[in-house]
Coordinates of C-alpha atoms and ligand atoms in Angstrom, one line a residue:
M1 CA -0.2 0.1 0.0
E2 CA 2.9 2.4 0.9
K3 CA 4.5 1.6 -2.1
L4 CA 1.8 2.2 -4.0
M5 CA 1.0 5.5 -2.6
G6 CA 4.7 6.3 -2.6
A7 CA 5.0 5.6 -6.5
G8 CA 2.2 7.6 -7.4
M9 CA -0.1 9.3 -4.9
A10 CA 1.6 12.4 -4.1
T11 CA -0.5 12.8 -1.1
D12 CA -1.2 16.3 0.7
T13 CA 0.5 14.4 3.5
A14 CA 3.7 13.6 1.8
A15 CA 3.5 17.2 0.5
E16 CA 3.4 18.4 4.2
T17 CA 6.1 16.2 5.3
A18 CA 8.6 17.5 2.6
R19 CA 7.8 20.9 3.5
T20 CA 8.1 20.6 7.0
A21 CA 11.4 18.8 6.7
A22 CA 12.6 21.6 4.7
G23 CA 11.5 24.0 7.2
T24 CA 9.3 26.1 4.7
G25 CA 6.1 25.0 5.8
S26 CA 3.9 26.5 8.0
A27 CA 5.8 25.8 11.1
G28 CA 9.0 27.8 9.2
R29 CA 7.0 30.8 8.8
A30 CA 5.2 30.5 12.3
A31 CA 7.4 32.9 14.3
G32 CA 7.0 35.7 12.3
G33 CA 3.8 35.4 10.4
P34 CA 0.3 33.8 11.0
R35 CA -0.3 31.1 13.5
G36 CA 1.2 27.9 12.0
S37 CA -2.3 25.9 12.0
E38 CA -4.0 28.7 10.3
V39 CA -1.6 28.4 7.1
P40 CA -2.6 26.4 4.0
L41 CA -0.9 23.0 4.2
L42 CA -0.2 22.7 0.7
R43 CA 1.5 25.7 -1.4
R44 CA -0.5 26.4 -4.8
G45 CA 2.6 26.2 -6.6
D46 CA 2.9 22.4 -5.7
R47 CA -0.5 21.4 -6.9
R48 CA 0.1 20.9 -10.6
R49 CA 3.4 18.8 -9.7
K50 CA 1.0 16.5 -7.3
V51 CA -1.7 16.3 -10.0
V52 CA 0.8 15.3 -12.5
L53 CA 2.7 12.7 -10.3
S54 CA -0.4 11.0 -9.3
Q55 CA -1.8 10.5 -12.8
G56 CA 2.0 9.7 -14.0
A57 CA 2.0 6.6 -11.8
L58 CA -1.0 5.3 -13.6
S59 CA 0.2 6.3 -16.8
I60 CA 3.6 4.5 -16.5
V61 CA 1.7 1.4 -16.0
V62 CA -0.7 1.6 -18.6
V63 CA 2.5 2.0 -20.7
L64 CA 4.4 -1.2 -19.3
V65 CA 0.9 -3.0 -20.0
V66 CA 0.7 -1.9 -23.6
A67 CA 4.4 -2.7 -23.9
V68 CA 3.7 -6.4 -22.5
L69 CA 1.2 -6.6 -24.9
W70 CA 3.2 -5.4 -27.9
L71 CA 5.4 -8.3 -27.3
L72 CA 2.8 -11.0 -26.8
D73 CA 0.3 -10.3 -29.3
P74 CA 0.8 -7.1 -31.2
D75 CA -2.5 -7.7 -33.1
S76 CA -4.5 -7.8 -30.1
L77 CA -3.7 -4.3 -29.2
F78 CA -6.1 -3.2 -32.1
A79 CA -8.4 -6.4 -31.8
D80 CA -11.2 -4.0 -30.2
P81 CA -11.0 -0.2 -30.9
L82 CA -12.0 0.1 -27.0
F83 CA -8.7 -0.8 -26.0
P84 CA -6.7 2.3 -28.3
A85 CA -9.7 4.5 -27.1
G86 CA -8.5 3.4 -23.6
I87 CA -5.1 4.5 -24.1
L88 CA -5.9 7.6 -26.0
L89 CA -8.0 8.7 -22.9
E90 CA -5.0 8.0 -20.4
A91 CA -2.9 9.9 -22.7
G92 CA -5.4 12.7 -22.9
L93 CA -5.6 12.8 -19.0
L94 CA -1.9 13.0 -18.7
L95 CA -1.6 16.0 -21.0
L96 CA -4.7 17.7 -19.1
C97 CA -2.7 17.3 -15.7
F98 CA 0.3 19.1 -17.5
V99 CA -1.8 21.8 -19.0
V100 CA -4.5 22.6 -16.7
P101 CA -3.5 25.6 -14.3
W102 CA -4.8 23.7 -11.3
Q103 CA -3.6 26.1 -8.5
R104 CA -6.3 28.6 -9.9
L105 CA -9.3 25.8 -9.7
P106 CA -10.4 24.7 -6.4
A107 CA -8.6 21.7 -4.9
S108 CA -11.3 19.2 -5.6
A109 CA -11.2 20.0 -9.4
A110 CA -8.2 17.5 -9.9
L111 CA -10.6 14.9 -8.6
A112 CA -12.0 14.9 -11.9
V113 CA -9.0 13.1 -13.3
P114 CA -9.2 10.0 -11.2
L115 CA -12.7 9.7 -11.9
L116 CA -11.9 10.0 -15.6
D117 CA -9.4 7.5 -14.9
F118 CA -12.0 4.8 -14.1
A119 CA -13.9 5.4 -17.2
A120 CA -9.9 4.9 -19.4
V121 CA -9.6 1.8 -17.0
G122 CA -13.1 0.6 -18.1
L123 CA -12.4 1.1 -21.6
L124 CA -8.8 -0.6 -21.4
R125 CA -10.5 -3.7 -19.5
A126 CA -13.5 -3.8 -22.2
G127 CA -10.9 -3.5 -25.2
A128 CA -8.5 -6.1 -23.7
G129 CA -11.0 -8.7 -23.5
D130 CA -9.3 -12.1 -22.7
H131 CA -6.0 -10.8 -24.1
L132 CA -5.2 -9.4 -20.6
S133 CA -7.0 -10.7 -17.8
G134 CA -7.2 -8.4 -14.6
V135 CA -6.7 -5.1 -16.6
G136 CA -9.4 -3.9 -14.1
V137 CA -7.0 -3.8 -11.3
L138 CA -5.3 -0.3 -12.9
A139 CA -8.5 1.0 -11.3
A140 CA -6.7 0.8 -7.8
F141 CA -4.7 3.9 -8.9
P142 CA -7.5 6.2 -9.1
A143 CA -9.1 4.7 -6.1
A144 CA -6.2 5.6 -4.0
W145 CA -5.9 9.0 -5.4
I146 CA -9.3 9.8 -4.4
A147 CA -9.2 8.2 -1.1
A148 CA -5.8 10.1 -0.3
S149 CA -7.5 13.5 -1.4
R150 CA -8.9 15.2 1.5
I151 CA -12.6 14.5 0.9
P152 CA -14.2 12.4 3.6
T153 CA -14.0 8.6 3.8
A154 CA -17.5 7.8 2.9
A155 CA -17.5 10.1 -0.3
A156 CA -14.1 8.4 -1.1
A157 CA -15.6 4.9 -0.9
A158 CA -18.7 6.0 -2.6
L159 CA -17.0 7.5 -5.5
T160 CA -14.7 4.3 -5.6
A161 CA -17.6 2.0 -5.8
G162 CA -19.5 4.1 -8.5
G163 CA -16.4 4.3 -10.5
S164 CA -15.2 0.6 -10.4
L165 CA -19.0 -0.6 -10.9
C166 CA -18.9 1.5 -13.9
I167 CA -15.9 -0.2 -15.0
V168 CA -17.3 -3.8 -14.5
W169 CA -21.4 -3.0 -15.4
G170 CA -20.2 -0.8 -18.2
P171 CA -19.7 -3.5 -20.7
L172 CA -23.0 -5.6 -19.5
L173 CA -24.9 -2.4 -20.1
F174 CA -23.9 -1.1 -23.1
G175 CA -23.0 -4.6 -24.7
D176 CA -25.0 -6.3 -27.1
A177 CA -26.0 -9.4 -25.3
R178 CA -28.8 -8.9 -22.5
P179 CA -26.9 -10.1 -19.1
G180 CA -28.8 -11.6 -16.4
P181 CA -28.4 -11.2 -12.5
A182 CA -25.7 -13.9 -12.6
E183 CA -23.4 -11.6 -15.0
F184 CA -23.9 -8.5 -13.0
L185 CA -22.9 -10.0 -10.0
G186 CA -20.0 -12.1 -11.5
P187 CA -17.4 -9.3 -11.5
F188 CA -18.7 -8.0 -8.0
L189 CA -15.1 -8.6 -6.7
L190 CA -13.1 -5.7 -8.0
P191 CA -15.7 -2.9 -6.9
V192 CA -15.9 -4.7 -3.5
V193 CA -12.1 -5.0 -3.3
L194 CA -11.5 -1.4 -4.5
T195 CA -13.9 0.2 -2.3
G196 CA -12.3 -1.6 0.7
L197 CA -9.0 -0.2 -0.6
A198 CA -10.2 3.1 -0.7
A199 CA -11.7 3.2 2.7
F200 CA -8.4 1.6 4.5
I201 CA -6.3 4.5 2.4
S202 CA -8.4 7.1 3.2
I203 CA -8.6 6.1 6.9
L204 CA -4.9 5.6 7.0
T205 CA -4.2 9.0 5.3
T206 CA -6.9 11.0 7.4
E207 CA -4.7 9.5 10.8
R208 CA -1.7 10.3 9.1
R209 CA -2.6 13.9 8.1
A210 CA -3.8 14.5 11.7
Q211 CA -0.8 13.1 13.2
Q212 CA 1.3 15.3 10.9
E213 CA -0.9 18.4 11.7
A214 CA -0.4 17.6 15.4
V215 CA 3.3 17.6 14.9
S216 CA 3.4 20.6 12.9
R217 CA 1.5 22.5 15.2
S218 CA 3.7 21.6 18.1
Q219 CA 6.8 22.5 16.0
A220 CA 5.0 25.6 15.3
A221 CA 4.3 26.4 19.1
L222 CA 8.0 25.3 19.8
R223 CA 9.4 27.7 17.4
R224 CA 7.0 30.6 18.7
A225 CA 8.0 29.7 22.7
A226 CA 11.8 29.7 21.1
A227 CA 11.5 33.0 19.4
E228 CA 9.9 34.3 22.3
G229 CA 12.6 33.1 24.5
V230 CA 15.0 34.9 22.3
E231 CA 13.1 38.3 22.3
R232 CA 12.8 38.0 26.1
E233 CA 16.4 37.5 26.5
R234 CA 17.2 40.7 23.9
L235 CA 14.9 42.5 26.1
L236 CA 16.3 41.4 29.4
A237 CA 19.9 42.4 27.9
T238 CA 18.9 45.6 26.9
I239 CA 17.2 46.4 30.3
L240 CA 20.1 45.4 32.2
D241 CA 22.5 47.5 30.1
T242 CA 20.3 50.5 30.4
V243 CA 19.9 50.7 34.2
G244 CA 22.3 52.8 36.1
V245 CA 23.3 50.0 38.5
G246 CA 26.1 47.1 37.9
L247 CA 24.7 43.9 38.2
V248 CA 26.3 40.2 38.4
V249 CA 24.7 37.1 38.3
V250 CA 26.9 34.4 39.7
D251 CA 25.9 30.5 39.8
R252 CA 26.4 28.2 42.8
D253 CA 30.2 27.5 41.6
G254 CA 31.0 31.4 41.9
H255 CA 30.9 31.6 37.9
D256 CA 30.0 34.8 36.5
V257 CA 26.7 33.7 34.3
L258 CA 25.9 37.4 33.7
M259 CA 27.2 40.8 34.0
N260 CA 25.5 44.0 32.2
A261 CA 27.7 46.8 30.6
R262 CA 27.7 49.4 33.7
Q263 CA 29.4 46.5 36.1
R264 CA 32.1 45.7 33.2
I265 CA 33.0 49.4 33.6
S266 CA 33.3 48.9 37.2
H267 CA 35.2 45.8 37.3
G268 CA 37.8 47.2 34.8
L269 CA 38.1 49.8 37.5
A270 CA 39.0 47.7 40.2
A271 CA 41.4 45.5 38.1
P272 CA 44.9 46.1 39.0
P273 CA 47.2 47.9 36.6
G274 CA 48.2 45.4 33.8
N275 CA 46.1 42.4 34.7
D276 CA 43.0 42.5 32.7
D277 CA 41.4 39.5 33.9
P278 CA 41.6 39.7 37.4
N279 CA 40.0 37.2 39.8
E280 CA 38.0 38.4 42.9
R281 CA 41.1 37.9 45.1
Q282 CA 43.2 40.2 42.9
L283 CA 40.7 43.1 42.5
L284 CA 41.2 46.5 44.1
I285 CA 38.6 46.5 46.8
F286 CA 38.9 48.7 49.9
G287 CA 37.1 49.6 52.9
P288 CA 35.6 53.0 54.2
D289 CA 39.1 54.3 54.8
R290 CA 40.0 53.7 50.9
E291 CA 43.0 52.3 51.8
T292 CA 42.6 48.9 53.7
P293 CA 41.9 46.1 51.1
I294 CA 39.2 44.2 52.2
P295 CA 40.0 40.5 52.9
A296 CA 39.1 37.9 50.1
E297 CA 36.6 36.2 52.4
E298 CA 34.9 39.4 53.5
R299 CA 34.3 40.4 50.4
P300 CA 30.6 41.5 49.0
V301 CA 30.8 38.8 45.9
R302 CA 32.4 36.1 48.0
R303 CA 29.9 36.4 50.7
A304 CA 27.1 36.4 48.2
V305 CA 28.5 33.4 46.7
Q306 CA 28.2 31.6 50.0
G307 CA 24.4 32.2 50.2
E308 CA 24.2 35.2 52.2
S309 CA 21.7 38.3 51.4
F310 CA 22.7 41.7 52.5
D311 CA 21.8 45.5 51.6
D312 CA 24.2 48.5 51.3
V313 CA 27.5 47.0 52.1
Q314 CA 29.7 50.0 50.8
I315 CA 33.3 49.7 49.4
W316 CA 35.6 51.4 47.4
L317 CA 36.9 50.0 44.1
G318 CA 40.1 50.8 42.2
S319 CA 42.8 53.3 43.2
G320 CA 43.8 56.8 43.0
R321 CA 41.5 59.8 41.5
A322 CA 39.2 57.1 39.7
Q323 CA 38.4 55.4 42.7
Q324 CA 34.7 54.8 43.1
A325 CA 32.4 54.2 46.1
V326 CA 30.0 51.4 45.7
S327 CA 27.2 50.0 47.8
V328 CA 26.6 46.4 47.3
S329 CA 23.6 44.4 48.0
A330 CA 22.9 40.7 47.4
R331 CA 20.1 38.3 46.9
A332 CA 20.4 34.7 46.9
M333 CA 18.6 32.5 44.6
T334 CA 17.2 29.2 45.8
D335 CA 15.4 26.3 43.7
D336 CA 11.9 24.9 44.9
D337 CA 13.8 22.6 47.5
G338 CA 15.4 25.8 49.2
T339 CA 18.7 24.8 47.6
F340 CA 21.3 27.8 46.8
V341 CA 21.6 28.0 42.9
G342 CA 23.2 31.4 42.8
T343 CA 22.8 35.0 43.4
V344 CA 22.4 38.2 42.4
V345 CA 24.8 41.2 43.1
S346 CA 24.0 44.8 42.8
F347 CA 26.7 47.6 42.9
T348 CA 25.2 51.0 43.0
D349 CA 27.6 54.2 42.3
I350 CA 27.5 56.2 45.5
T351 CA 30.8 58.4 45.0
S352 CA 29.1 61.6 44.1
L353 CA 26.6 61.1 47.1
L354 CA 29.6 60.7 49.3
R355 CA 31.5 63.4 48.0
A356 CA 28.4 65.6 48.4
L357 CA 28.0 64.4 52.0
H358 CA 31.7 65.4 52.7
A359 CA 31.4 68.7 51.1
K360 CA 28.4 69.3 53.4
D361 CA 30.3 68.5 56.3
D362 CA 33.2 70.5 55.5
F363 CA 30.9 73.5 55.0
L364 CA 29.1 72.8 58.3
S365 CA 32.6 72.7 60.0
N366 CA 34.0 75.7 58.2
V367 CA 30.9 77.7 58.9
S368 CA 30.8 76.7 62.7
H369 CA 34.5 77.9 63.0
E370 CA 33.5 81.1 61.5
F371 CA 30.5 81.8 63.7
R372 CA 32.9 80.9 66.7
T373 CA 35.1 83.8 66.8
P374 CA 32.9 86.7 66.4
L375 CA 30.2 84.7 69.0
T376 CA 33.2 84.6 71.8
S377 CA 33.6 88.2 71.0
V378 CA 30.0 89.1 71.5
L379 CA 29.6 87.1 74.7
G380 CA 33.0 88.7 75.8
F381 CA 31.4 92.1 75.3
L382 CA 28.2 91.2 76.7
D383 CA 29.8 89.8 79.9
L384 CA 32.0 93.1 80.3
I385 CA 28.7 95.2 80.1
L386 CA 26.7 93.0 82.3
D387 CA 29.6 93.1 85.0
R388 CA 28.7 96.9 85.5
R389 CA 25.0 96.1 85.6
D390 CA 24.8 98.3 88.8
S391 CA 25.1 101.4 86.4
L392 CA 22.8 100.3 84.0
E393 CA 18.8 100.7 83.5
P394 CA 17.2 97.4 84.8
D395 CA 15.4 97.2 81.4
V396 CA 18.8 97.2 79.6
V397 CA 20.3 94.5 82.1
R398 CA 17.3 92.5 80.9
Y399 CA 17.7 93.0 77.3
L400 CA 21.2 92.2 77.5
S401 CA 20.4 89.0 79.7
V402 CA 18.3 87.6 76.7
A403 CA 20.9 88.7 74.4
R404 CA 23.7 86.6 76.4
R405 CA 21.4 83.6 76.9
N406 CA 21.0 83.4 73.0
A407 CA 24.4 84.0 72.4
L408 CA 25.2 81.2 74.8
Q409 CA 22.5 78.8 72.9
L410 CA 24.0 79.8 69.6
E411 CA 27.7 78.9 71.1
A412 CA 26.6 75.7 72.6
L413 CA 25.1 74.7 69.0
V414 CA 28.1 75.7 67.3
D415 CA 30.2 73.8 69.8
D416 CA 28.0 70.5 69.0
L417 CA 28.4 71.0 65.3
L418 CA 32.1 71.0 65.6
A419 CA 32.2 68.0 67.9
I420 CA 30.0 66.2 65.7
N421 CA 32.2 66.7 62.5
A422 CA 35.3 66.0 64.7
G423 CA 33.2 62.7 65.5
T424 CA 34.2 62.8 69.1
F425 CA 32.6 64.1 72.6
R426 CA 35.4 64.0 75.0
V427 CA 34.3 62.8 78.3
R428 CA 35.9 62.8 81.6
P429 CA 34.4 60.4 83.9
V430 CA 34.8 61.2 87.7
Q431 CA 32.8 60.3 91.0
C432 CA 29.6 62.3 91.0
D433 CA 26.4 62.4 92.1
V434 CA 23.8 61.3 89.5
G435 CA 20.8 61.8 91.9
E436 CA 21.6 65.3 92.4
L437 CA 22.4 65.8 88.6
I438 CA 18.9 64.6 87.8
G439 CA 17.4 66.9 90.3
A440 CA 19.1 69.9 88.6
C441 CA 18.3 68.7 85.1
I442 CA 14.6 68.7 86.3
A443 CA 14.7 71.9 88.0
S444 CA 15.6 73.5 84.8
A445 CA 13.3 71.9 82.6
Q446 CA 10.2 73.0 84.8
P447 CA 9.6 76.0 83.5
A448 CA 9.3 74.6 79.9
A449 CA 7.3 71.9 81.4
D450 CA 5.0 74.1 83.1
A451 CA 4.7 76.2 79.9
A452 CA 3.9 73.2 78.1
G453 CA 1.2 71.9 80.8
V454 CA 3.2 68.6 81.3
R455 CA 4.2 67.1 84.5
L456 CA 7.8 66.1 85.6
I457 CA 8.0 63.2 87.8
N458 CA 11.4 62.1 89.6
T459 CA 11.8 58.6 90.6
A460 CA 15.6 58.4 91.0
P461 CA 16.9 58.5 94.4
A462 CA 18.0 61.8 95.7
A463 CA 21.5 60.7 96.1
L464 CA 23.0 58.1 93.5
P465 CA 27.0 58.2 93.7
A466 CA 28.3 56.9 90.2
V467 CA 31.2 57.4 87.9
A468 CA 30.4 59.7 84.8
D469 CA 31.3 63.2 83.2
P470 CA 28.7 65.1 85.1
V471 CA 28.7 68.1 82.5
R472 CA 28.3 65.7 79.4
L473 CA 26.0 63.5 81.3
G474 CA 23.9 66.3 82.4
Q475 CA 23.9 67.5 78.6
A476 CA 22.5 64.2 77.5
L477 CA 19.9 64.2 80.2
D478 CA 18.9 67.7 79.2
N479 CA 18.4 66.6 75.7
L480 CA 16.3 63.7 76.5
V481 CA 13.9 65.6 79.0
S482 CA 13.6 68.4 76.5
N483 CA 12.4 66.1 73.9
A484 CA 10.1 64.5 76.2
V485 CA 8.6 67.9 77.2
K486 CA 8.9 69.2 73.3
Y487 CA 7.2 66.0 71.9
N488 CA 4.5 65.8 74.7
R489 CA 1.0 66.7 75.0
R490 CA -0.8 69.2 77.3
G491 CA -1.6 67.2 80.4
G492 CA 1.0 64.7 79.8
T493 CA 3.8 63.2 82.3
I494 CA 7.4 62.6 82.1
T495 CA 9.1 60.4 84.4
V496 CA 12.5 60.4 84.9
G497 CA 14.4 57.5 86.9
A498 CA 17.7 55.9 87.6
D499 CA 19.4 53.0 89.2
L500 CA 22.7 51.3 89.7
T501 CA 22.9 47.5 89.8
D502 CA 25.1 44.8 88.6
G503 CA 27.5 47.3 87.8
L504 CA 25.4 49.4 85.3
L505 CA 24.1 52.8 85.6
R506 CA 20.5 53.1 84.2
L507 CA 19.1 56.6 83.4
G508 CA 15.5 56.3 81.8
V509 CA 13.2 59.2 80.6
E510 CA 9.5 58.0 80.0
D511 CA 7.1 60.2 78.3
T512 CA 3.2 60.0 77.3
G513 CA 3.8 62.1 74.3
I514 CA 3.2 61.5 70.4
G515 CA 5.5 58.5 70.3
I516 CA 7.5 57.5 67.4
E517 CA 6.5 55.5 64.1
A518 CA 8.2 52.2 64.0
E519 CA 10.3 52.7 60.8
E520 CA 11.5 56.1 62.1
L521 CA 12.7 54.6 65.4
S522 CA 15.7 53.5 63.8
Q523 CA 16.7 56.7 62.4
V524 CA 16.2 58.8 65.3
F525 CA 19.7 58.8 66.4
D526 CA 21.0 59.9 62.8
R527 CA 22.3 63.5 62.0
F528 CA 19.5 66.0 61.2
F529 CA 16.7 63.5 61.4
R530 CA 13.2 64.9 62.3
S531 CA 10.3 63.0 61.8
P532 CA 7.9 64.3 59.1
A533 CA 5.2 65.1 61.5
V534 CA 7.7 67.0 63.7
R535 CA 9.0 68.7 60.8
V536 CA 5.7 70.5 59.7
S537 CA 4.9 71.3 63.4
T538 CA 6.1 74.6 65.1
V539 CA 8.1 72.5 67.5
Q540 CA 12.0 73.8 67.4
G541 CA 14.8 71.8 66.7
V542 CA 17.5 71.0 64.2
G543 CA 17.8 67.0 64.5
L544 CA 21.2 66.9 66.5
G545 CA 20.0 66.4 70.2
L546 CA 19.8 62.6 70.1
L547 CA 22.8 62.2 67.9
I548 CA 24.9 64.1 70.5
T549 CA 23.3 62.2 73.3
K550 CA 24.2 59.1 71.7
S551 CA 27.8 60.2 71.3
I552 CA 28.3 61.0 74.9
V553 CA 26.8 57.6 76.0
T554 CA 29.0 55.9 73.5
E555 CA 32.2 58.0 74.8
H556 CA 31.2 56.6 78.3
G557 CA 31.2 53.1 77.0
G558 CA 27.5 53.1 77.3
T559 CA 24.4 52.2 75.2
I560 CA 21.1 54.2 74.4
S561 CA 18.1 52.4 73.3
A562 CA 14.5 53.9 72.3
V563 CA 11.1 52.2 72.4
S564 CA 8.1 53.7 71.6
E565 CA 4.2 53.3 70.9
P566 CA 2.9 56.1 68.2
G567 CA 0.3 58.1 70.0
Q568 CA 1.0 56.5 73.6
G569 CA 4.8 57.8 74.3
S570 CA 8.5 56.9 74.4
T571 CA 11.1 55.7 76.6
F572 CA 14.7 56.2 76.2
T573 CA 17.1 54.5 78.4
M574 CA 20.9 55.2 78.7
T575 CA 23.2 52.3 80.4
L576 CA 26.5 53.2 81.3
P577 CA 29.2 50.6 82.8
Q578 CA 30.4 51.4 86.1
P579 CA 34.1 50.5 87.1
S580 CA 34.3 47.7 89.5
Ligands
LIG1 P1 15.2 67.5 67.6 O1 14.4 67.4 68.9 O2 16.0 69.0 67.8 O3 14.3 67.6 66.3 P2 16.6 65.2 68.4 O4 17.9 64.6 67.6 O5 16.6 65.4 69.7 O6 16.2 66.5 67.4 O7 15.4 64.4 67.9 C1 15.4 63.7 66.5 C2 13.7 63.4 66.4 O8 13.3 62.3 66.9 C3 13.0 64.4 66.7 O9 12.8 65.4 65.6 C4 11.6 63.7 66.8 O10 11.2 63.5 65.5 C5 12.3 62.4 67.4 N1 12.0 62.2 68.8 C6 12.8 62.6 69.9 N2 12.5 62.3 70.9 C7 11.3 62.3 71.0 C8 10.1 62.0 71.7 N3 10.6 61.7 73.1 N4 9.1 61.8 71.7 C9 8.8 61.6 70.1 N5 9.9 61.9 69.0 C10 10.8 62.3 69.6

């Protein structure tokens, strides 16, 4: 059967197979054009070739039959005119196959040829008579052609049955003899066999075609998926090269899987002179002082490869004027089982930011210095005048005292700014009475608390001997108590307490004020931090008080902590270790 089809029936399915293999079929066009399954399976130019091939097989066999007859019994060829008529019809049909523009006609038009083939085979069979038994078998060719076309199996079987019945009954109907039922039933085997053959081929072809189409569709889907994958990869590469952040993707073994353009530049910057392809250990990576190399095991990429995730690790890359400050973050990637499969490391250039911060610090430091000299002079002259207060009008003394107090405040602020910029608050711990210190602090905060309608409560012992710098600790306490007054509410309370246990001096300031939001709590000790709510209020402040307080506590070797409930209040606790 296959052989038969292979020789003569250039079926749609066979043509599809050829096209799919060549990659020019529906699947081949699927990526950029219409969906694979919607593209016609047979190209129009192929139709004539298919018709000629299908008819050619029968024509070749007819030529062979004629040749054999010619050799065996040349006279028998023309004994009956129906035989040459059959040959002529066959030849005419082959010619038709060549000349008819099949591509312009509907696909089903070509079926006229196998139907006429039945007539040709009928003529050959009738004309051959007893000379060549079994010529009717040639009808298997048009039967197979019809069966392999795209018409339904039932239609193929019906056409084949009709055609083959014409072959066997034609001579009976148009002959001179008057045949009886026995003559009609006698040659019934041929139509039955051919119809069965047609049904069989049709079912087989339909199944094969369905399989082929399924394969074509899945190939088209695969090609589409591959094309989409390539497109997505291109998009990702463009995005990675567009973002202003250096990115490296490293696999579990520490091999670079991906590095974007920005990171390649930074990587080049960190390469030692004369080494174009340095490994991680050889890269010039320094700590905050820009000079101390970071040990290989502590380098951000090494830590990331070991599965660590982190944020904002600041390093310096390269050396000299081109040195770059970078903030590094890493996120570990895990598979469904939670196994580490790689890491993504990002590098953000913060050189300009750090330069701006340094410029700001320098500016503050310079301005503070510039303020200091005239302020000292103003205070000196104010003191000189106030030394002669007996000879001055009381009003003048009052005005000058206000001016002196404000000048002293300004001087304290300038001192704080200078100390913060210098990064140190020198403390001189001595034996002192912290109970007395707290009492003095509360007494000086009382007028402000009264004005704000806030009650001050002292739960600390009246006398609490401890080792601390009384001036600096007093300053720290003043800051906490004045904040507790400033950020409190009318009718609120402030409780100041202290104790000394297990070699630790603890001082706590608790208020029932506005409280601090959780996300702001970690920032209250930062330089110039003021919560957004406070910034828009009329409460005075510059955001240095808690930083100074923390610096004083740190200089004592202690710690400070804050807990707060927004809307309920805050508690600040200073803990200072005591010498044993
Ligand atoms: P300043 O008081 O000058 O603004 P601080 O450094 O003393 O600066 O305080 C920083 C910020 O912390 C304040 O602006 C305020 O938002 C918040 N804060 C400090 N103490 C308290 C407190 N007791 N209750 C509520 N918020 C506070």
